[in-house]
């Protein structure tokens, strides 16, 4: 099956480590030209060298930096695929949660992702279409103690999948979402072992995912193999949401 990604310009925010890095590597393996971004200029440069792509530092909470990212993408030929993966974690309990922390989670996960999608779509329209992937989370569809800010931001992003898909279908732009479950990353490595055990215990497959296991679903949703799929959120959670 042809995925149709060779030579495509793929932009991955939060693409220098964890899930984003795994996704960027998978696109590069398919022959795409990958543009990775993160807040760290050094991390961007290192990832770009490893992938044979381009690195552009970008804090997605700063609109002018998102605009600058896509100006750089335009110089590479314009965006064909955009993966909004930049994120931060939060486990603050609701009674202790500040307005500032809630706003930061929305700024990164929702507003930054949607602005990126807007800029990507502008370039895609000039190329006859494209594919957008918003990386949400199973916590946008369910709750646990300490997930209020993170889950609310990811729930907003999941709605954006549907809203953007409906509006932009006429332009040949497909918009889908990926909702990972418990994935082994730098962020989850800091969790207490008892917390990890509890999280794994919720998963029918009885293990945490590796970041590389998110890459296949991501590439599929952005490829020609999913040409009739839009407005869909794919759960890659080991069966957790099946309960």
PDB file of C-alpha atoms in Angstrom:
ATOM      1  CA  UNK A   1       0.000   0.000   0.000  1.00  0.00           C
ATOM      2  CA  UNK A   2       1.339   3.409  -0.963  1.00  0.00           C
ATOM      3  CA  UNK A   3       1.190   6.005   1.801  1.00  0.00           C
ATOM      4  CA  UNK A   4       1.963   8.903  -0.530  1.00  0.00           C
ATOM      5  CA  UNK A   5       4.278  10.718   1.881  1.00  0.00           C
ATOM      6  CA  UNK A   6       7.529  10.802  -0.067  1.00  0.00           C
ATOM      7  CA  UNK A   7       8.634  14.385  -0.613  1.00  0.00           C
ATOM      8  CA  UNK A   8       5.804  15.810   1.497  1.00  0.00           C
ATOM      9  CA  UNK A   9       6.607  18.650   3.889  1.00  0.00           C
ATOM     10  CA  UNK A  10       5.597  17.523   7.378  1.00  0.00           C
ATOM     11  CA  UNK A  11       5.608  19.871  10.381  1.00  0.00           C
ATOM     12  CA  UNK A  12       5.722  18.355  13.881  1.00  0.00           C
ATOM     13  CA  UNK A  13       5.513  20.618  16.929  1.00  0.00           C
ATOM     14  CA  UNK A  14       7.001  19.150  20.072  1.00  0.00           C
ATOM     15  CA  UNK A  15       8.945  16.991  17.650  1.00  0.00           C
ATOM     16  CA  UNK A  16      12.293  16.655  19.401  1.00  0.00           C
ATOM     17  CA  UNK A  17      11.466  14.004  22.005  1.00  0.00           C
ATOM     18  CA  UNK A  18       8.884  11.485  23.136  1.00  0.00           C
ATOM     19  CA  UNK A  19       5.808  10.925  20.996  1.00  0.00           C
ATOM     20  CA  UNK A  20       6.598  13.844  18.704  1.00  0.00           C
ATOM     21  CA  UNK A  21      10.111  12.583  17.971  1.00  0.00           C
ATOM     22  CA  UNK A  22       8.805   9.084  17.229  1.00  0.00           C
ATOM     23  CA  UNK A  23       6.228  10.531  14.835  1.00  0.00           C
ATOM     24  CA  UNK A  24       8.848  12.708  13.131  1.00  0.00           C
ATOM     25  CA  UNK A  25      11.150   9.702  12.681  1.00  0.00           C
ATOM     26  CA  UNK A  26       8.332   7.674  11.128  1.00  0.00           C
ATOM     27  CA  UNK A  27       7.536  10.387   8.591  1.00  0.00           C
ATOM     28  CA  UNK A  28      11.225  10.747   7.727  1.00  0.00           C
ATOM     29  CA  UNK A  29      11.401   6.985   7.153  1.00  0.00           C
ATOM     30  CA  UNK A  30       8.599   7.378   4.594  1.00  0.00           C
ATOM     31  CA  UNK A  31      10.656   9.905   2.656  1.00  0.00           C
ATOM     32  CA  UNK A  32       8.968  13.067   3.919  1.00  0.00           C
ATOM     33  CA  UNK A  33      10.820  16.323   4.517  1.00  0.00           C
ATOM     34  CA  UNK A  34      10.300  16.852   8.244  1.00  0.00           C
ATOM     35  CA  UNK A  35      10.287  20.223   9.992  1.00  0.00           C
ATOM     36  CA  UNK A  36      10.517  19.757  13.758  1.00  0.00           C
ATOM     37  CA  UNK A  37       9.946  22.428  16.361  1.00  0.00           C
ATOM     38  CA  UNK A  38      10.263  22.786  20.113  1.00  0.00           C
ATOM     39  CA  UNK A  39      11.180  25.584  22.481  1.00  0.00           C
ATOM     40  CA  UNK A  40      14.838  24.473  22.553  1.00  0.00           C
ATOM     41  CA  UNK A  41      16.985  25.638  19.645  1.00  0.00           C
ATOM     42  CA  UNK A  42      19.621  23.042  20.511  1.00  0.00           C
ATOM     43  CA  UNK A  43      17.106  20.198  20.556  1.00  0.00           C
ATOM     44  CA  UNK A  44      15.679  21.350  17.222  1.00  0.00           C
ATOM     45  CA  UNK A  45      19.115  21.422  15.621  1.00  0.00           C
ATOM     46  CA  UNK A  46      20.012  17.961  16.934  1.00  0.00           C
ATOM     47  CA  UNK A  47      16.711  16.426  15.823  1.00  0.00           C
ATOM     48  CA  UNK A  48      16.930  18.034  12.393  1.00  0.00           C
ATOM     49  CA  UNK A  49      20.435  16.651  11.876  1.00  0.00           C
ATOM     50  CA  UNK A  50      19.351  13.152  12.926  1.00  0.00           C
ATOM     51  CA  UNK A  51      16.287  13.225  10.682  1.00  0.00           C
ATOM     52  CA  UNK A  52      17.840  14.957   7.709  1.00  0.00           C
ATOM     53  CA  UNK A  53      15.202  17.638   8.097  1.00  0.00           C
ATOM     54  CA  UNK A  54      14.801  21.184   9.359  1.00  0.00           C
ATOM     55  CA  UNK A  55      14.598  22.449  12.937  1.00  0.00           C
ATOM     56  CA  UNK A  56      12.792  25.646  13.891  1.00  0.00           C
ATOM     57  CA  UNK A  57      12.573  26.764  17.545  1.00  0.00           C
ATOM     58  CA  UNK A  58       8.993  27.687  18.451  1.00  0.00           C
ATOM     59  CA  UNK A  59       7.027  28.327  21.618  1.00  0.00           C
ATOM     60  CA  UNK A  60       3.452  27.646  20.505  1.00  0.00           C
ATOM     61  CA  UNK A  61       2.077  29.975  23.198  1.00  0.00           C
ATOM     62  CA  UNK A  62       3.643  32.917  21.347  1.00  0.00           C
ATOM     63  CA  UNK A  63       1.662  33.738  18.170  1.00  0.00           C
ATOM     64  CA  UNK A  64       4.566  35.538  16.532  1.00  0.00           C
ATOM     65  CA  UNK A  65       6.749  32.427  16.892  1.00  0.00           C
ATOM     66  CA  UNK A  66       4.068  30.215  15.331  1.00  0.00           C
ATOM     67  CA  UNK A  67       3.877  32.653  12.417  1.00  0.00           C
ATOM     68  CA  UNK A  68       7.682  32.557  12.093  1.00  0.00           C
ATOM     69  CA  UNK A  69       7.612  28.747  12.097  1.00  0.00           C
ATOM     70  CA  UNK A  70       5.292  28.675   9.110  1.00  0.00           C
ATOM     71  CA  UNK A  71       7.274  31.353   7.313  1.00  0.00           C
ATOM     72  CA  UNK A  72      10.200  28.921   7.538  1.00  0.00           C
ATOM     73  CA  UNK A  73       7.944  26.082   6.356  1.00  0.00           C
ATOM     74  CA  UNK A  74       6.889  28.151   3.344  1.00  0.00           C
ATOM     75  CA  UNK A  75      10.542  28.403   2.343  1.00  0.00           C
ATOM     76  CA  UNK A  76      10.678  24.595   2.320  1.00  0.00           C
ATOM     77  CA  UNK A  77       7.790  24.415  -0.134  1.00  0.00           C
ATOM     78  CA  UNK A  78       4.758  24.810   2.123  1.00  0.00           C
ATOM     79  CA  UNK A  79       3.037  22.479   4.561  1.00  0.00           C
ATOM     80  CA  UNK A  80       1.456  19.226   3.398  1.00  0.00           C
ATOM     81  CA  UNK A  81       1.029  17.624   6.829  1.00  0.00           C
ATOM     82  CA  UNK A  82       0.818  19.299  10.240  1.00  0.00           C
ATOM     83  CA  UNK A  83       1.096  17.384  13.508  1.00  0.00           C
ATOM     84  CA  UNK A  84       0.239  19.437  16.610  1.00  0.00           C
ATOM     85  CA  UNK A  85       2.001  17.569  19.388  1.00  0.00           C
ATOM     86  CA  UNK A  86       3.510  20.275  21.622  1.00  0.00           C
ATOM     87  CA  UNK A  87       2.355  19.829  25.192  1.00  0.00           C
ATOM     88  CA  UNK A  88       2.969  20.248  28.894  1.00  0.00           C
ATOM     89  CA  UNK A  89       1.731  18.158  31.785  1.00  0.00           C
ATOM     90  CA  UNK A  90      -0.345  19.028  34.839  1.00  0.00           C
ATOM     91  CA  UNK A  91      -1.454  16.900  37.773  1.00  0.00           C
ATOM     92  CA  UNK A  92      -2.636  19.645  40.122  1.00  0.00           C
ATOM     93  CA  UNK A  93      -5.788  18.785  42.052  1.00  0.00           C
ATOM     94  CA  UNK A  94      -8.845  20.902  41.278  1.00  0.00           C
ATOM     95  CA  UNK A  95      -8.960  22.565  44.707  1.00  0.00           C
ATOM     96  CA  UNK A  96      -5.387  23.806  44.241  1.00  0.00           C
ATOM     97  CA  UNK A  97      -5.541  24.684  40.552  1.00  0.00           C
ATOM     98  CA  UNK A  98      -4.834  28.315  39.674  1.00  0.00           C
ATOM     99  CA  UNK A  99      -6.356  30.269  36.823  1.00  0.00           C
ATOM    100  CA  UNK A 100      -2.835  30.831  35.503  1.00  0.00           C
ATOM    101  CA  UNK A 101      -2.109  27.101  35.265  1.00  0.00           C
ATOM    102  CA  UNK A 102      -5.420  26.431  33.542  1.00  0.00           C
ATOM    103  CA  UNK A 103      -4.710  29.199  31.039  1.00  0.00           C
ATOM    104  CA  UNK A 104      -1.225  27.850  30.330  1.00  0.00           C
ATOM    105  CA  UNK A 105      -2.601  24.390  29.543  1.00  0.00           C
ATOM    106  CA  UNK A 106      -5.137  25.918  27.158  1.00  0.00           C
ATOM    107  CA  UNK A 107      -2.490  28.143  25.580  1.00  0.00           C
ATOM    108  CA  UNK A 108      -0.217  25.192  24.791  1.00  0.00           C
ATOM    109  CA  UNK A 109      -2.609  22.355  24.000  1.00  0.00           C
ATOM    110  CA  UNK A 110      -5.541  24.186  22.415  1.00  0.00           C
ATOM    111  CA  UNK A 111      -4.748  27.722  21.293  1.00  0.00           C
ATOM    112  CA  UNK A 112      -1.230  26.903  20.096  1.00  0.00           C
ATOM    113  CA  UNK A 113      -2.449  23.851  18.201  1.00  0.00           C
ATOM    114  CA  UNK A 114      -5.350  25.671  16.553  1.00  0.00           C
ATOM    115  CA  UNK A 115      -3.186  28.614  15.498  1.00  0.00           C
ATOM    116  CA  UNK A 116      -0.709  26.159  14.012  1.00  0.00           C
ATOM    117  CA  UNK A 117      -3.536  24.422  12.172  1.00  0.00           C
ATOM    118  CA  UNK A 118      -4.737  27.770  10.813  1.00  0.00           C
ATOM    119  CA  UNK A 119      -1.296  28.656   9.462  1.00  0.00           C
ATOM    120  CA  UNK A 120      -0.843  25.147   8.043  1.00  0.00           C
ATOM    121  CA  UNK A 121      -4.242  25.264   6.339  1.00  0.00           C
ATOM    122  CA  UNK A 122      -3.375  28.551   4.636  1.00  0.00           C
ATOM    123  CA  UNK A 123      -0.437  26.830   2.940  1.00  0.00           C
ATOM    124  CA  UNK A 124      -2.365  23.625   2.236  1.00  0.00           C
ATOM    125  CA  UNK A 125      -5.079  25.492   0.335  1.00  0.00           C
ATOM    126  CA  UNK A 126      -2.448  26.666  -2.119  1.00  0.00           C
ATOM    127  CA  UNK A 127      -1.353  23.047  -2.638  1.00  0.00           C
ATOM    128  CA  UNK A 128      -4.805  21.561  -3.136  1.00  0.00           C
ATOM    129  CA  UNK A 129      -5.204  20.150   0.369  1.00  0.00           C
ATOM    130  CA  UNK A 130      -3.361  18.368   3.140  1.00  0.00           C
ATOM    131  CA  UNK A 131      -3.687  16.543   6.434  1.00  0.00           C
ATOM    132  CA  UNK A 132      -3.707  17.792  10.011  1.00  0.00           C
ATOM    133  CA  UNK A 133      -3.280  15.650  13.122  1.00  0.00           C
ATOM    134  CA  UNK A 134      -4.070  17.035  16.575  1.00  0.00           C
ATOM    135  CA  UNK A 135      -2.567  14.936  19.365  1.00  0.00           C
ATOM    136  CA  UNK A 136      -5.126  14.896  22.151  1.00  0.00           C
ATOM    137  CA  UNK A 137      -5.376  12.313  24.975  1.00  0.00           C
ATOM    138  CA  UNK A 138      -7.681   9.765  26.543  1.00  0.00           C
ATOM    139  CA  UNK A 139      -7.916  12.265  29.415  1.00  0.00           C
ATOM    140  CA  UNK A 140      -9.895  14.520  27.100  1.00  0.00           C
ATOM    141  CA  UNK A 141     -12.631  11.871  27.242  1.00  0.00           C
ATOM    142  CA  UNK A 142     -12.539  10.811  30.895  1.00  0.00           C
ATOM    143  CA  UNK A 143     -11.309  12.042  34.246  1.00  0.00           C
ATOM    144  CA  UNK A 144      -9.195  11.122  37.226  1.00  0.00           C
ATOM    145  CA  UNK A 145      -7.939  13.115  40.187  1.00  0.00           C
ATOM    146  CA  UNK A 146      -5.464  15.728  39.032  1.00  0.00           C
ATOM    147  CA  UNK A 147      -6.509  15.778  35.374  1.00  0.00           C
ATOM    148  CA  UNK A 148      -8.875  18.773  35.325  1.00  0.00           C
ATOM    149  CA  UNK A 149      -6.620  21.304  33.553  1.00  0.00           C
ATOM    150  CA  UNK A 150      -4.922  18.812  31.240  1.00  0.00           C
ATOM    151  CA  UNK A 151      -8.122  16.955  30.412  1.00  0.00           C
ATOM    152  CA  UNK A 152     -10.096  20.119  29.717  1.00  0.00           C
ATOM    153  CA  UNK A 153      -7.447  21.387  27.303  1.00  0.00           C
ATOM    154  CA  UNK A 154      -7.293  18.030  25.521  1.00  0.00           C
ATOM    155  CA  UNK A 155     -11.108  17.857  25.362  1.00  0.00           C
ATOM    156  CA  UNK A 156     -11.143  21.262  23.677  1.00  0.00           C
ATOM    157  CA  UNK A 157      -8.577  19.975  21.196  1.00  0.00           C
ATOM    158  CA  UNK A 158     -10.699  16.896  20.479  1.00  0.00           C
ATOM    159  CA  UNK A 159     -13.613  19.187  19.626  1.00  0.00           C
ATOM    160  CA  UNK A 160     -11.331  21.176  17.333  1.00  0.00           C
ATOM    161  CA  UNK A 161     -10.733  17.971  15.367  1.00  0.00           C
ATOM    162  CA  UNK A 162     -14.413  17.834  14.472  1.00  0.00           C
ATOM    163  CA  UNK A 163     -14.937  21.557  13.996  1.00  0.00           C
ATOM    164  CA  UNK A 164     -11.950  22.022  11.715  1.00  0.00           C
ATOM    165  CA  UNK A 165     -12.703  18.824   9.781  1.00  0.00           C
ATOM    166  CA  UNK A 166     -16.209  20.038   8.947  1.00  0.00           C
ATOM    167  CA  UNK A 167     -15.107  23.539   7.939  1.00  0.00           C
ATOM    168  CA  UNK A 168     -12.016  22.626   5.935  1.00  0.00           C
ATOM    169  CA  UNK A 169     -13.177  19.502   4.102  1.00  0.00           C
ATOM    170  CA  UNK A 170     -14.220  21.691   1.150  1.00  0.00           C
ATOM    171  CA  UNK A 171     -10.562  22.728   0.827  1.00  0.00           C
ATOM    172  CA  UNK A 172      -9.326  19.148   0.641  1.00  0.00           C
ATOM    173  CA  UNK A 173      -7.915  19.350   4.161  1.00  0.00           C
ATOM    174  CA  UNK A 174      -8.473  16.367   6.427  1.00  0.00           C
ATOM    175  CA  UNK A 175      -8.294  16.840  10.201  1.00  0.00           C
ATOM    176  CA  UNK A 176      -8.007  13.941  12.621  1.00  0.00           C
ATOM    177  CA  UNK A 177      -6.939  13.345  16.192  1.00  0.00           C
ATOM    178  CA  UNK A 178      -4.770  10.835  18.015  1.00  0.00           C
ATOM    179  CA  UNK A 179      -5.589  10.065  21.656  1.00  0.00           C
ATOM    180  CA  UNK A 180      -2.705   8.216  23.320  1.00  0.00           C
ATOM    181  CA  UNK A 181      -3.140   6.377  26.580  1.00  0.00           C
ATOM    182  CA  UNK A 182      -0.315   5.824  29.075  1.00  0.00           C
ATOM    183  CA  UNK A 183       2.912   6.197  27.078  1.00  0.00           C
ATOM    184  CA  UNK A 184       6.468   5.859  28.399  1.00  0.00           C
ATOM    185  CA  UNK A 185       8.023   9.310  27.911  1.00  0.00           C
ATOM    186  CA  UNK A 186      10.327  11.669  29.782  1.00  0.00           C
ATOM    187  CA  UNK A 187       7.282  13.135  31.523  1.00  0.00           C
ATOM    188  CA  UNK A 188       5.817   9.822  32.681  1.00  0.00           C
ATOM    189  CA  UNK A 189       9.259   8.620  33.804  1.00  0.00           C
ATOM    190  CA  UNK A 190       8.993  11.083  36.690  1.00  0.00           C
ATOM    191  CA  UNK A 191       5.830   9.461  38.066  1.00  0.00           C
ATOM    192  CA  UNK A 192       5.885   7.494  41.303  1.00  0.00           C
ATOM    193  CA  UNK A 193       6.123   3.745  40.644  1.00  0.00           C
ATOM    194  CA  UNK A 194       2.860   3.154  42.527  1.00  0.00           C
ATOM    195  CA  UNK A 195       1.096   5.667  40.295  1.00  0.00           C
ATOM    196  CA  UNK A 196       2.557   3.972  37.212  1.00  0.00           C
ATOM    197  CA  UNK A 197       1.362   0.575  38.431  1.00  0.00           C
ATOM    198  CA  UNK A 198      -2.143   1.942  38.955  1.00  0.00           C
ATOM    199  CA  UNK A 199      -2.219   3.459  35.474  1.00  0.00           C
ATOM    200  CA  UNK A 200      -0.978   0.256  33.849  1.00  0.00           C
ATOM    201  CA  UNK A 201      -3.592  -1.673  35.814  1.00  0.00           C
ATOM    202  CA  UNK A 202      -6.334   0.195  33.933  1.00  0.00           C
ATOM    203  CA  UNK A 203      -5.025  -1.015  30.565  1.00  0.00           C
ATOM    204  CA  UNK A 204      -6.346  -4.341  29.189  1.00  0.00           C
ATOM    205  CA  UNK A 205      -3.004  -4.962  27.452  1.00  0.00           C
ATOM    206  CA  UNK A 206      -1.384  -4.638  30.899  1.00  0.00           C
ATOM    207  CA  UNK A 207       1.537  -2.478  29.867  1.00  0.00           C
ATOM    208  CA  UNK A 208       2.424   1.073  28.997  1.00  0.00           C
ATOM    209  CA  UNK A 209       2.937   2.017  25.371  1.00  0.00           C
ATOM    210  CA  UNK A 210       6.226   3.025  23.820  1.00  0.00           C
ATOM    211  CA  UNK A 211       6.344   6.334  21.975  1.00  0.00           C
ATOM    212  CA  UNK A 212       7.098   4.458  18.757  1.00  0.00           C
ATOM    213  CA  UNK A 213       3.677   2.786  19.010  1.00  0.00           C
ATOM    214  CA  UNK A 214       2.028   6.170  18.440  1.00  0.00           C
ATOM    215  CA  UNK A 215       3.914   6.711  15.183  1.00  0.00           C
ATOM    216  CA  UNK A 216       2.049   4.130  13.094  1.00  0.00           C
ATOM    217  CA  UNK A 217      -1.430   5.511  13.825  1.00  0.00           C
ATOM    218  CA  UNK A 218      -0.165   9.059  13.273  1.00  0.00           C
ATOM    219  CA  UNK A 219       1.382   8.293   9.895  1.00  0.00           C
ATOM    220  CA  UNK A 220      -1.692   6.332   8.806  1.00  0.00           C
ATOM    221  CA  UNK A 221      -4.105   9.165   9.585  1.00  0.00           C
ATOM    222  CA  UNK A 222      -1.991  11.633   7.602  1.00  0.00           C
ATOM    223  CA  UNK A 223      -1.390   9.332   4.634  1.00  0.00           C
ATOM    224  CA  UNK A 224      -3.233   8.461   1.441  1.00  0.00           C
ATOM    225  CA  UNK A 225      -4.271   5.217   3.159  1.00  0.00           C
ATOM    226  CA  UNK A 226      -6.704   7.332   5.217  1.00  0.00           C
ATOM    227  CA  UNK A 227      -7.881   9.528   2.344  1.00  0.00           C
ATOM    228  CA  UNK A 228     -11.566   9.178   3.332  1.00  0.00           C
ATOM    229  CA  UNK A 229     -11.006   9.619   7.068  1.00  0.00           C
ATOM    230  CA  UNK A 230     -11.601  13.031   8.621  1.00  0.00           C
ATOM    231  CA  UNK A 231     -13.070  14.310  11.888  1.00  0.00           C
ATOM    232  CA  UNK A 232     -12.017  11.094  13.641  1.00  0.00           C
ATOM    233  CA  UNK A 233     -10.114  10.636  16.916  1.00  0.00           C
ATOM    234  CA  UNK A 234      -8.178   7.372  17.033  1.00  0.00           C
ATOM    235  CA  UNK A 235      -7.589   5.916  20.496  1.00  0.00           C
ATOM    236  CA  UNK A 236      -4.160   4.311  20.895  1.00  0.00           C
ATOM    237  CA  UNK A 237      -4.610   3.292  24.514  1.00  0.00           C
ATOM    238  CA  UNK A 238      -4.200  -0.459  24.808  1.00  0.00           C
ATOM    239  CA  UNK A 239      -7.957  -0.830  25.161  1.00  0.00           C
ATOM    240  CA  UNK A 240      -8.358   1.434  28.189  1.00  0.00           C
ATOM    241  CA  UNK A 241     -11.345   3.345  26.816  1.00  0.00           C
ATOM    242  CA  UNK A 242     -13.044   0.080  25.842  1.00  0.00           C
ATOM    243  CA  UNK A 243     -13.925  -0.533  29.487  1.00  0.00           C
TER     244      UNK A 243
END
